[in-house]
XYZ file of C-alpha atoms in Angstrom:
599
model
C 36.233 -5.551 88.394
C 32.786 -7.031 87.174
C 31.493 -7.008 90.800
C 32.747 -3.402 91.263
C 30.836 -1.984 88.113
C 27.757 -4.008 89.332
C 27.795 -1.680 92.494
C 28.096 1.760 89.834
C 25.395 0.532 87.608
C 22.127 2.140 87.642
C 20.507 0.274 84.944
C 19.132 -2.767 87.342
C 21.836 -4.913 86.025
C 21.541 -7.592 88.044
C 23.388 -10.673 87.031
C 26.437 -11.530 85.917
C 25.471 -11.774 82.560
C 24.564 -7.925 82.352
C 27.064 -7.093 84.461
C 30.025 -8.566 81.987
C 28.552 -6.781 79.186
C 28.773 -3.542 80.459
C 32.622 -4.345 81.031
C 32.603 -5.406 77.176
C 30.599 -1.936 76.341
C 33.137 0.195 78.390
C 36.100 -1.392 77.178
C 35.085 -1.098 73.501
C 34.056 2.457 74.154
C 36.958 3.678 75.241
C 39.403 6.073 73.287
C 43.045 6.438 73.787
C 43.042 9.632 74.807
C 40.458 8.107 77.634
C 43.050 6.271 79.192
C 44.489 6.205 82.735
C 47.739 7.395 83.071
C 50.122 3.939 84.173
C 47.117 1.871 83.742
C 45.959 -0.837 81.159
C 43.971 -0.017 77.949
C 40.708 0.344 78.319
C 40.505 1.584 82.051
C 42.467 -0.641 84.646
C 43.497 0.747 87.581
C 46.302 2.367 88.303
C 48.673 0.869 89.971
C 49.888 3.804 92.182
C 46.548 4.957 92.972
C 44.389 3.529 95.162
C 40.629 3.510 95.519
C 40.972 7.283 96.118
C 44.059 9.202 94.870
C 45.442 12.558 93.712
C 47.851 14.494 91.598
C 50.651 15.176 93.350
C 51.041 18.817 92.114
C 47.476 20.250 93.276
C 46.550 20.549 96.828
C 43.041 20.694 96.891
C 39.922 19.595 94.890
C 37.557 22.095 92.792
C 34.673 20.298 94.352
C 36.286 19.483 97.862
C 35.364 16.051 97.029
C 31.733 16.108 97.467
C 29.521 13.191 96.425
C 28.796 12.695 93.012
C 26.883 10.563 90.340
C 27.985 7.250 90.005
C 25.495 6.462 86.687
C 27.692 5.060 84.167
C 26.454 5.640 80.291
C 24.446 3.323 78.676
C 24.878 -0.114 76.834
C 24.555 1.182 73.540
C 26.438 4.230 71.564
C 25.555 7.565 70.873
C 22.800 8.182 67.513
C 25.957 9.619 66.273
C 29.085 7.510 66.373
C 32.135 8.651 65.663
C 32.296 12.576 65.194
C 31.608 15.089 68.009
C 30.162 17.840 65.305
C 27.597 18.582 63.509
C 25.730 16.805 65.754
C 21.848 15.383 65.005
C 18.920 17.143 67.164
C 17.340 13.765 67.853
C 17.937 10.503 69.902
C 18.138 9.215 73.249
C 17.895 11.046 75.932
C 20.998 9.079 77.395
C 22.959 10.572 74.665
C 21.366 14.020 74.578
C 22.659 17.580 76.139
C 20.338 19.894 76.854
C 21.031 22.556 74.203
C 21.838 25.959 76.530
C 24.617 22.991 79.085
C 26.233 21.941 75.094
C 26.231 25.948 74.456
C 28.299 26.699 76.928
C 30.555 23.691 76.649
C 31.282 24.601 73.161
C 31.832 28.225 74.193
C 33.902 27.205 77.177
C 35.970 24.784 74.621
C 37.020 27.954 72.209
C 37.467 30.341 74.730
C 40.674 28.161 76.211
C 41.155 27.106 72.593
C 42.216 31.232 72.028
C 43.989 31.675 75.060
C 45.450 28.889 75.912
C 45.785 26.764 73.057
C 48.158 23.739 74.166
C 46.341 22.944 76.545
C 43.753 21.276 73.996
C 40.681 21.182 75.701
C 37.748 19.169 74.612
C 34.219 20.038 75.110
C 33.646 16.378 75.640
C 35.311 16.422 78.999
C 33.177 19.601 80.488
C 30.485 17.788 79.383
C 31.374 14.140 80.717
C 32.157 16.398 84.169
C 29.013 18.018 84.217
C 26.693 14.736 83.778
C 28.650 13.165 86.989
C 28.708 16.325 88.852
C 25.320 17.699 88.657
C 23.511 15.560 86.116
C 24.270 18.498 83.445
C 22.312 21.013 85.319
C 19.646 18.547 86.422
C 18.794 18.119 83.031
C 19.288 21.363 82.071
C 16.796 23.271 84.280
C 18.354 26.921 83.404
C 16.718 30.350 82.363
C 17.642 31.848 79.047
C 20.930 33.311 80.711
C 21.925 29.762 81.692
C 21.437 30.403 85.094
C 19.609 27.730 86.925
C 16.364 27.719 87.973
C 17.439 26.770 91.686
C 20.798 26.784 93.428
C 22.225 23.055 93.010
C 23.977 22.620 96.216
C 26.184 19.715 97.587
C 26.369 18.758 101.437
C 27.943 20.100 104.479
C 31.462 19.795 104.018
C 31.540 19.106 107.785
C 34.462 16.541 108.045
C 31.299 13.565 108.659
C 31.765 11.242 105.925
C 33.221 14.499 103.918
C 36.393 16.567 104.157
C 36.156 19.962 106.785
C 36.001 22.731 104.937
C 35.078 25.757 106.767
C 33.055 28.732 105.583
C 35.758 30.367 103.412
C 32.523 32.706 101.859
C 29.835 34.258 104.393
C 27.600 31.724 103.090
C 27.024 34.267 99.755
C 27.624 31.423 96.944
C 25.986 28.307 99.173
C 24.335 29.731 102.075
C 25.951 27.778 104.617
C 27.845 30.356 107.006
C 29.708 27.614 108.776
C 30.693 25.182 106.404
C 31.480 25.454 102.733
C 29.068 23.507 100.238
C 29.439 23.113 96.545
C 27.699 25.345 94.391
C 26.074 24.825 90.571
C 26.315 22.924 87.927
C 29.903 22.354 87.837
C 29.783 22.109 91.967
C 32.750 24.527 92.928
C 33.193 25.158 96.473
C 33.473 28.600 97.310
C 36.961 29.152 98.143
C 37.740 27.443 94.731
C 35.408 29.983 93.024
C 36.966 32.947 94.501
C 40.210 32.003 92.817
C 38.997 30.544 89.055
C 35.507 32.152 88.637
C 35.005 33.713 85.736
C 32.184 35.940 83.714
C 31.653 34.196 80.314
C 28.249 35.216 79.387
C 29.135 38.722 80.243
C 26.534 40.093 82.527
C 29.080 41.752 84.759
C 28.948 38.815 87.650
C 31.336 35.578 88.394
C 27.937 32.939 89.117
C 28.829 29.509 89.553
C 25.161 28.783 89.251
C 26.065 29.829 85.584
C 26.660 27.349 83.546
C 28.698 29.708 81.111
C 30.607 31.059 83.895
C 30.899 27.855 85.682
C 32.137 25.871 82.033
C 35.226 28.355 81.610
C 35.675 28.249 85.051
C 36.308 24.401 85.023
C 37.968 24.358 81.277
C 40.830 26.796 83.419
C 40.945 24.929 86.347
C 41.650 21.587 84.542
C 44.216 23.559 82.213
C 46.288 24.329 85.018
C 49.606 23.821 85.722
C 50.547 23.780 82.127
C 48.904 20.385 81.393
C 48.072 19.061 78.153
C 44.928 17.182 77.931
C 45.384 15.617 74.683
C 47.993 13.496 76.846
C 46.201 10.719 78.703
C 48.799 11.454 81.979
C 47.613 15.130 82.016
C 44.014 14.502 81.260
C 43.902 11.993 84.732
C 45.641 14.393 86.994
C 42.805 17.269 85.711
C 40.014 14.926 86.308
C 41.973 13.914 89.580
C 42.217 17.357 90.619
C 38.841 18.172 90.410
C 37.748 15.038 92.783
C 40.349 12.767 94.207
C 38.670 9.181 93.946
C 40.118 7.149 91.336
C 36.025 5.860 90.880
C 35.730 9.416 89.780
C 38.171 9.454 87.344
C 36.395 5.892 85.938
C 33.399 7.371 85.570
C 34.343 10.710 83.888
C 36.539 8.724 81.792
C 33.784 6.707 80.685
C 31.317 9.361 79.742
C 33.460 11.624 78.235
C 34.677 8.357 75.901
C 30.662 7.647 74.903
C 30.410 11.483 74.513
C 33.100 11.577 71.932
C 32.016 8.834 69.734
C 28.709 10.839 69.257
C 25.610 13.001 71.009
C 23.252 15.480 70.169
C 21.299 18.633 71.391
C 18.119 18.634 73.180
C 15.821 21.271 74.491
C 16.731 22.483 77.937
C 14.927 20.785 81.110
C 14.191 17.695 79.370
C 17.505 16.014 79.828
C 17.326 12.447 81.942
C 18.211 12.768 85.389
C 20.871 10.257 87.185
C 19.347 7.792 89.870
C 21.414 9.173 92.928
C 25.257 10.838 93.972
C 27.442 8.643 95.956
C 27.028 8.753 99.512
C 29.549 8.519 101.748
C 29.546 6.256 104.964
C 30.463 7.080 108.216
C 32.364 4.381 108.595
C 36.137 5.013 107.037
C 36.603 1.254 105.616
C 33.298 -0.416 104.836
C 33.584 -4.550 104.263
C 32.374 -5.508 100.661
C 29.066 -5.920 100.793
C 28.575 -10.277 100.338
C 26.428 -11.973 97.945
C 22.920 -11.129 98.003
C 23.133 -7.740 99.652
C 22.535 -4.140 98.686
C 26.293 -2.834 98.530
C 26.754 0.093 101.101
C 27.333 3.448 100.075
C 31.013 4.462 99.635
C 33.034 5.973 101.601
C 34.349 9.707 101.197
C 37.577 10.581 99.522
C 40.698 11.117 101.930
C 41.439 14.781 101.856
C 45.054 16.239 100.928
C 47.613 14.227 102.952
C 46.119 10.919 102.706
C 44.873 10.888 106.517
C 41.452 9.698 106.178
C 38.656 11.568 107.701
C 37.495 10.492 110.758
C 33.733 9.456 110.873
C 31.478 11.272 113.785
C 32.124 10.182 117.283
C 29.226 8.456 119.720
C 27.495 9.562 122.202
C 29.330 7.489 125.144
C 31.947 6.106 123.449
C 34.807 8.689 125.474
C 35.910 10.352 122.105
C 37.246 13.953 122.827
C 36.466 15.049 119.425
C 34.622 18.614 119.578
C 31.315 17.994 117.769
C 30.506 21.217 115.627
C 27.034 22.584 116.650
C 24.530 23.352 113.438
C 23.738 26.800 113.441
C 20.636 27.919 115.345
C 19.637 29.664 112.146
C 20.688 30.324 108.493
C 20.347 32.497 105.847
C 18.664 31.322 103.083
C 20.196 32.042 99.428
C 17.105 34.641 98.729
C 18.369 36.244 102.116
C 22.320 36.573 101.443
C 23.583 38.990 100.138
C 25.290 38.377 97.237
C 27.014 41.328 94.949
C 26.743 44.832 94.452
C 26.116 46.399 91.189
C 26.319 49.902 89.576
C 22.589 50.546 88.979
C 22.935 52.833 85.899
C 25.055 55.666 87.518
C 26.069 57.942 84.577
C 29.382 60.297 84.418
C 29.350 62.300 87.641
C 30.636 65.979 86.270
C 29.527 69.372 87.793
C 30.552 73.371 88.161
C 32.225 74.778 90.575
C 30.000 75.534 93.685
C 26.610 73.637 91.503
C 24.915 70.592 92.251
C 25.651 67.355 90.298
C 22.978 66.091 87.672
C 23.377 62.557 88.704
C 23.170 60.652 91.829
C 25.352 57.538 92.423
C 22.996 54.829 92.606
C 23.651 50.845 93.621
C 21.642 47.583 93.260
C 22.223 45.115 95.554
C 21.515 40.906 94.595
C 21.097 37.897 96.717
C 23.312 35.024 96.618
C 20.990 34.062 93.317
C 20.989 37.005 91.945
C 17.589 38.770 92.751
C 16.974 41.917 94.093
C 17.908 41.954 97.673
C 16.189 44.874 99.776
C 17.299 46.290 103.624
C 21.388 46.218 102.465
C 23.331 48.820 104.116
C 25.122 50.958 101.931
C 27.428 52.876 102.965
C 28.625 56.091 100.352
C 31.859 57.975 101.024
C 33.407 61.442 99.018
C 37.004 61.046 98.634
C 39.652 64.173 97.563
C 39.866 67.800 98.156
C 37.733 69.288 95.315
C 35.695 70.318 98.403
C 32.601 68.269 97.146
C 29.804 66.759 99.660
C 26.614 65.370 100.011
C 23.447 67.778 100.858
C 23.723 68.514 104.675
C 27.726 68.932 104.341
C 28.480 65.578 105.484
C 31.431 63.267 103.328
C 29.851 59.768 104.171
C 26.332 59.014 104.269
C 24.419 55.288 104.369
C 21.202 54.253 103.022
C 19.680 50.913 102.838
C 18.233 49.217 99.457
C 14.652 49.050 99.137
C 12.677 46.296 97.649
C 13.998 46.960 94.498
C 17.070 46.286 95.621
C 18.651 49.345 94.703
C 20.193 52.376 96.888
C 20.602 56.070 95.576
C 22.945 58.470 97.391
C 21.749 61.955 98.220
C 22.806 65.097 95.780
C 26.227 65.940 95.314
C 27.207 69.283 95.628
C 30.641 70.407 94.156
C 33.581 72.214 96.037
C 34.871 75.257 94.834
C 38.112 73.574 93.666
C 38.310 72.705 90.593
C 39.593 68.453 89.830
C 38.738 64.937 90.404
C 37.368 63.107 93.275
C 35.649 59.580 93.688
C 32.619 58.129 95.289
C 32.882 54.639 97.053
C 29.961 52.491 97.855
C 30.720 49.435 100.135
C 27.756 46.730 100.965
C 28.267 43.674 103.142
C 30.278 42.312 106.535
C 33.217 39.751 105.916
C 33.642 39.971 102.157
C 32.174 43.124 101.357
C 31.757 44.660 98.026
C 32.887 48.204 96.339
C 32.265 50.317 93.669
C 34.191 52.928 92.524
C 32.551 55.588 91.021
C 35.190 58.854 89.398
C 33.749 62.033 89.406
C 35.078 65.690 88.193
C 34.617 69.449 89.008
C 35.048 72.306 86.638
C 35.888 75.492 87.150
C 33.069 78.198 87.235
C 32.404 79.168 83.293
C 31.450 82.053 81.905
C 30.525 82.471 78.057
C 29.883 86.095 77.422
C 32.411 89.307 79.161
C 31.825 92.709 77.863
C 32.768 96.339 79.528
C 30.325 97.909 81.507
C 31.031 101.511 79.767
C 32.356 102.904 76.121
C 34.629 105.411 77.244
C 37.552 106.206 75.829
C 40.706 105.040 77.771
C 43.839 107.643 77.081
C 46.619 108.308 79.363
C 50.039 110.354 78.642
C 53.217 108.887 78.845
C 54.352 108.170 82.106
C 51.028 108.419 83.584
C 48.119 106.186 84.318
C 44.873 105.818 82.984
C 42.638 107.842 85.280
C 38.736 105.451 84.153
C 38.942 102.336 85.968
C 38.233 99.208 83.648
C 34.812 97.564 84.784
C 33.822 94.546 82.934
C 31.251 92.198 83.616
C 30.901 88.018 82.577
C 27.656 85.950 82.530
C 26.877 82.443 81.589
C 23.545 81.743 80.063
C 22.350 84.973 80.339
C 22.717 84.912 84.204
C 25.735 86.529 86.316
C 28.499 84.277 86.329
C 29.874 84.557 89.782
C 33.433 83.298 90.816
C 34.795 83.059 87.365
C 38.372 83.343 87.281
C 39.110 86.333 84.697
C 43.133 86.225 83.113
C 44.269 89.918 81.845
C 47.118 90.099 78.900
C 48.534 93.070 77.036
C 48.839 91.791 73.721
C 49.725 93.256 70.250
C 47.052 91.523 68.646
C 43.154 91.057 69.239
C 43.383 87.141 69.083
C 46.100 87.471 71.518
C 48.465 85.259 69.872
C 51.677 87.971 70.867
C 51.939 89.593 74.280
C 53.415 93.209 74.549
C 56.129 93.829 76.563
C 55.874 98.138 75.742
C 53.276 100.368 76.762
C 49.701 99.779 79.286
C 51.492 98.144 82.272
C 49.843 96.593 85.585
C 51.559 96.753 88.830
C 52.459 93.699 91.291
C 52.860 93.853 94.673
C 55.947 95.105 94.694
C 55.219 98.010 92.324
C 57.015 95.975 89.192
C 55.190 96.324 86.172
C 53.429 93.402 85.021
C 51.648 92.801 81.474
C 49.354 89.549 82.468
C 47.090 89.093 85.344
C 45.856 85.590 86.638
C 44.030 86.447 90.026
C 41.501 87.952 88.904
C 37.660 86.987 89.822
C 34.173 88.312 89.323
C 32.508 88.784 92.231
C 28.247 87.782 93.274
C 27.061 89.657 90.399
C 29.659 88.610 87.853
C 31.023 92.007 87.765
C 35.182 92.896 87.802
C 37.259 95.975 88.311
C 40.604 95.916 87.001
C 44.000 97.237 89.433
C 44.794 100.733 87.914
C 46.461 100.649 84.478
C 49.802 102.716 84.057
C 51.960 103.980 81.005
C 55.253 103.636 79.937
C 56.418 106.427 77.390
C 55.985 104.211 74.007
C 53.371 106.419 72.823
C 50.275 104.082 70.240
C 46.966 102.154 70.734
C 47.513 99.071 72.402
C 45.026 96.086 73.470
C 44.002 94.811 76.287
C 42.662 91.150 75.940
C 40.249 89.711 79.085
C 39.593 85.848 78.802
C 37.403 83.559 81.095
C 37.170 79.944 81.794
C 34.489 79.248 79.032
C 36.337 80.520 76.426
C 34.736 84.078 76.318
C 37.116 86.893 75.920
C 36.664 90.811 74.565
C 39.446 93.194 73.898
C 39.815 96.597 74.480
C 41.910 99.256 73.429
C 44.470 101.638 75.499
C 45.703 104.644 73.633
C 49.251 106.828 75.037
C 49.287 109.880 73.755
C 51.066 113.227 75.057
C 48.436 115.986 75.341
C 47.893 118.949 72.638
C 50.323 122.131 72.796
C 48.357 125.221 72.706
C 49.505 128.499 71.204
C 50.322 132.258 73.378
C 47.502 134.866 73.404
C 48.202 137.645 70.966
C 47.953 141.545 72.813
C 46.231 144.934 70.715
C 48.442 147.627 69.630
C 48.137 150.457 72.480
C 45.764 153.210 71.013
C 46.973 156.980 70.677
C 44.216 160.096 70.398
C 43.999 161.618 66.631
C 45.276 165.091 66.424
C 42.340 167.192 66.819
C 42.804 169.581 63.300
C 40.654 173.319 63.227
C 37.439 173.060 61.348
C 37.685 174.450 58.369
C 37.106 178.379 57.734
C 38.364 179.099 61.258
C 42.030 180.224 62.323
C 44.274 177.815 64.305
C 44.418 178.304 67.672
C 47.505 180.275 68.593
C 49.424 178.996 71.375
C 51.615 181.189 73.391
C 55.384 179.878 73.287
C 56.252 178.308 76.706
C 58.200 180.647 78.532
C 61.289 179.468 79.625
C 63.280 180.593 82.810
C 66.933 182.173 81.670
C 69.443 181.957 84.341
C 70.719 184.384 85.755
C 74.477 185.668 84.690
């Protein structure tokens, strides 16, 4: 045991002296709930697990086993022993976090505290994790969003000392194309990302060079499988399942033990780096290394299935092994595309037949999250409002510019009014979408008057011989295409229809009281189908309403025409008797002789 922690020290412990009080220091420091599962107090080995192992129920690692920081913690406690909170700002920089890496422990800690609360997580653990992993950011070299600085990226996973994992991502989290690498501060390989990223600091993207993201993202993973981590057995298998080397678990155990009896915050990029990761041999079982010698490095993990790895083959030696071939050329992380965002699209709503305001707009980022120009995007209308891009076409691709961002060209609405959606897809082998929904209106109208003020009468039984003519406008301007609906009603708000007097006709000469198919034409102008009457005699309404709300009303009136009376004829007119002026004799007529028959 003593010689074995002589080969993890750090510290230039070189005698035996040193050597068996660092075994004193670790077993004093460590707390129950530090213990291996099966194994001694104080951190013995576990008997069913050899120098690498893992938990039965997980078939992978987070980290696909990748080297890692063998520095154990120092000789001395924490400024702080004993509580975890509250902690001082000051003291070693052994014991120190830098302050944005504790943030987003802490953060990580209550997140899975709220939803899921038996699994107990401790802060102390992320952090114990990070410091072997990644040297807690490499000292906490992040920018204010807690990304960091530069990628931190682990080696090849090429099956040469390490397991074979091929690319499982494009190379868009670790720029590798051919193999997978792990990624950030927490050092998830990408096909592990894909399934337990997650977005804690709320910026819209899943970064595992985040140390937010990446904390939650590891608090999950080790909270799988409904394990308790209050419980030493469950705690193991987490830390197990994350790297599957039993000196892993030692040394995660042992920092998370000093970091619960005390640490404090420090200012970010200041933190104390670890002198080197493990580093695998190519040989799969190295001898111990005999007195007097620098030990070797050690050798990789076995991956799932305890077959070990097999080392590279020799030139000459008559192995049949392919040998992969490196890749004549790959993408750096500036180069690789990473995600695509929305770049400040607003709601996409138009008229009928008008041109859209807005203009669905994209922003394309490299695989750490800059700007990344000359990304073809492709744009594509989908429904059947009738809506397309200027030049008639449904699908249209542009390329980002330096800014990184892409802008579709102008929408122009269908005559149909509904809903429709824009995609945007960016990227070969995992591409990205966005989804943008978009509406049409119908054509509006908020003014509709009648073109004349005559007065419409018809007799019963007959129709109304002026043609209605009304005209609708929007703005001030002829509102063309605006659906018009016509209603005999008994009252101007047209609350009640009528079903007695004004009548229209349908096509099959029935009459009808409401009209739906009716439409202004270029100039906003509509004549109505020929009005008839019934023999209900009264003023009745007529109310016209458009999509826009405007409406007027006008009024029919059936009413039987005037009776006129006979001409009256003058009295014929007789001559006066003509009478003898006075003084003078009558005039004597002779008596009409009359003709006696004869006897």
């Amino acid at each position: 045991m003593a010689a074995h922690i002589r080969r993890r020290l750090r510290k230039g412990a070189t005698t035996t002296a040193v050597a068996a009080a660092a075994v004193a220091a670790l077993a004093a420091s460590q707390a129950p709930a530090a213990t291996l599962a099966d194994g001694p107090a104080g951190g013995g080995d576990p008997k069913a697990a050899g120098e690498d192992t893992a938990s039965a129920e997980d078939d992978g690692a987070a980290t696909g086993n990748s080297p890692y920081y063998t520095d154990l913690p120092p000789l001395v406690t924490p400024d702080k022993p004993g509580s975890s909170s509250n902690l001082p700002v000051t003291g070693s920089a052994e014991a120190g976090i830098p302050a944005s890496i504790l943030a987003a422990y802490k953060q990580a800690e209550q997140t899975v505290a709220t939803t899921d609360p038996a699994c107990r997580l401790p802060w102390q653990l992320l952090a114990a994790i990070g410091k072997v992993e990644s040297g807690q950011a490499r000292g906490g070299r992040v920018d204010t969003n807690g990304t960091t600085t530069s990628p931190i990226l682990g080696p090849a996973l090429n099956g040469q000392g390490f397991a074979l994992i091929k690319d499982t991502d494009g190379g868009a989290y670790d720029s590798d194309a051919v193999h997978d690498r792990a990624v950030g501060p927490m050092q998830f390989i990408p096909s592990t990302w894909a399934s337990w990223g997650q977005d804690a600091n709320g910026d819209g993207r899943k970064d595992p060079n985040n140390i937010y993201d990446a904390a939650l993202a590891a608090g999950r993973y080790l909270c799988a499988n409904d394990r308790d981590l209050a419980i030493a057995a469950d705690l193991d298998k987490a830390v197990l399942s994350y790297n599957r080397s039993t000196e892993y678990l030692r040394t995660v155990r042992s920092w998370f033990s000093y970091y619960q009896r005390g640490t404090h915050e420090i200012p970010d990029g200041t933190g104390r780096l670890p002198t080197g990761p493990s580093t695998p041999s190519p040989s799969p079982n190295p001898g111990t290394p005999s007195p007097g010698t620098t030990p070797g490095p050690k050798p990789s993990p076995s991956p799932p299935g305890g077959k070990p790895t097999p080392g590279p083959s020799k030139p000459g030696d008559g192995s049949t092994s392919p040998k992969p071939k490196p890749p004549t050329s790959k993408p750096t992380p500036a180069e690789t595309f990473g995600s695509l965002e929305n770049a400040g699209t607003g709601p996409l709503r138009a008229t009928a037949g008008q041109a859209f305001d807005e203009r669905v707009a994209v922003l394309a980022r490299n695989a750490l999250g800059a700007p990344l120009g000359k990304v073809s995007v492709t744009f594509t209308v989908t429904g059947n409002t009738g809506t397309l891009f200027t030049g008639g076409k449904k699908t249209v691709t542009v390329r980002t510019g330096t800014d990184g961002t892409a802008t579709a060209p102008e929408l122009r609405a269908g005559e149909k009014a509904g809903e429709f959606t824009v995609t945007a897809v960016a990227g070969t082998g995992r591409p990205r979408t966005l989804t943008y929904a978009a509406t049409v209106t119908a054509r509006q109208a908020d003014t509709i008057a009648r073109t004349d003020e005559k007065a419409l009468v018809a007799a019963p039984g007959g129709k109304f011989a002026d043609a209605v003519t009304v005209k609708a406008t929007y703005k001030d301007a002829a509102a063309a295409g605006v659906a018009v609906t016509a209603t005999m009603v008994k009252d101007p708000l047209g609350l009640f229809d009528n079903d007695k007097g004004p009548y229209f006709k349908d096509a099959a000469g029935k009459p009808v009281r409401t009209l739906t198919t009716l439409t202004t034409d270029a100039e906003g102008m509509l004549r109505l189908p020929e009005i008839f009457a019934d023999g209900t005699e009264g003023t009745f309404k007529l109310r016209l309403t458009t999509e826009g709300g405007a409406s007027v009303v006008i009024e029919l009136t059936i009413q039987a025409p005037e009776e006129t009376a006979p001409e009256e004829t003058a009295p014929e007119e007789t001559a006066p008797e003509e009478t003898a002026p006075e003084g003078t004799a009558p005039e004597e007529t002779a008596p009409k002789e009359t003709e006696t028959p004869e006897a």
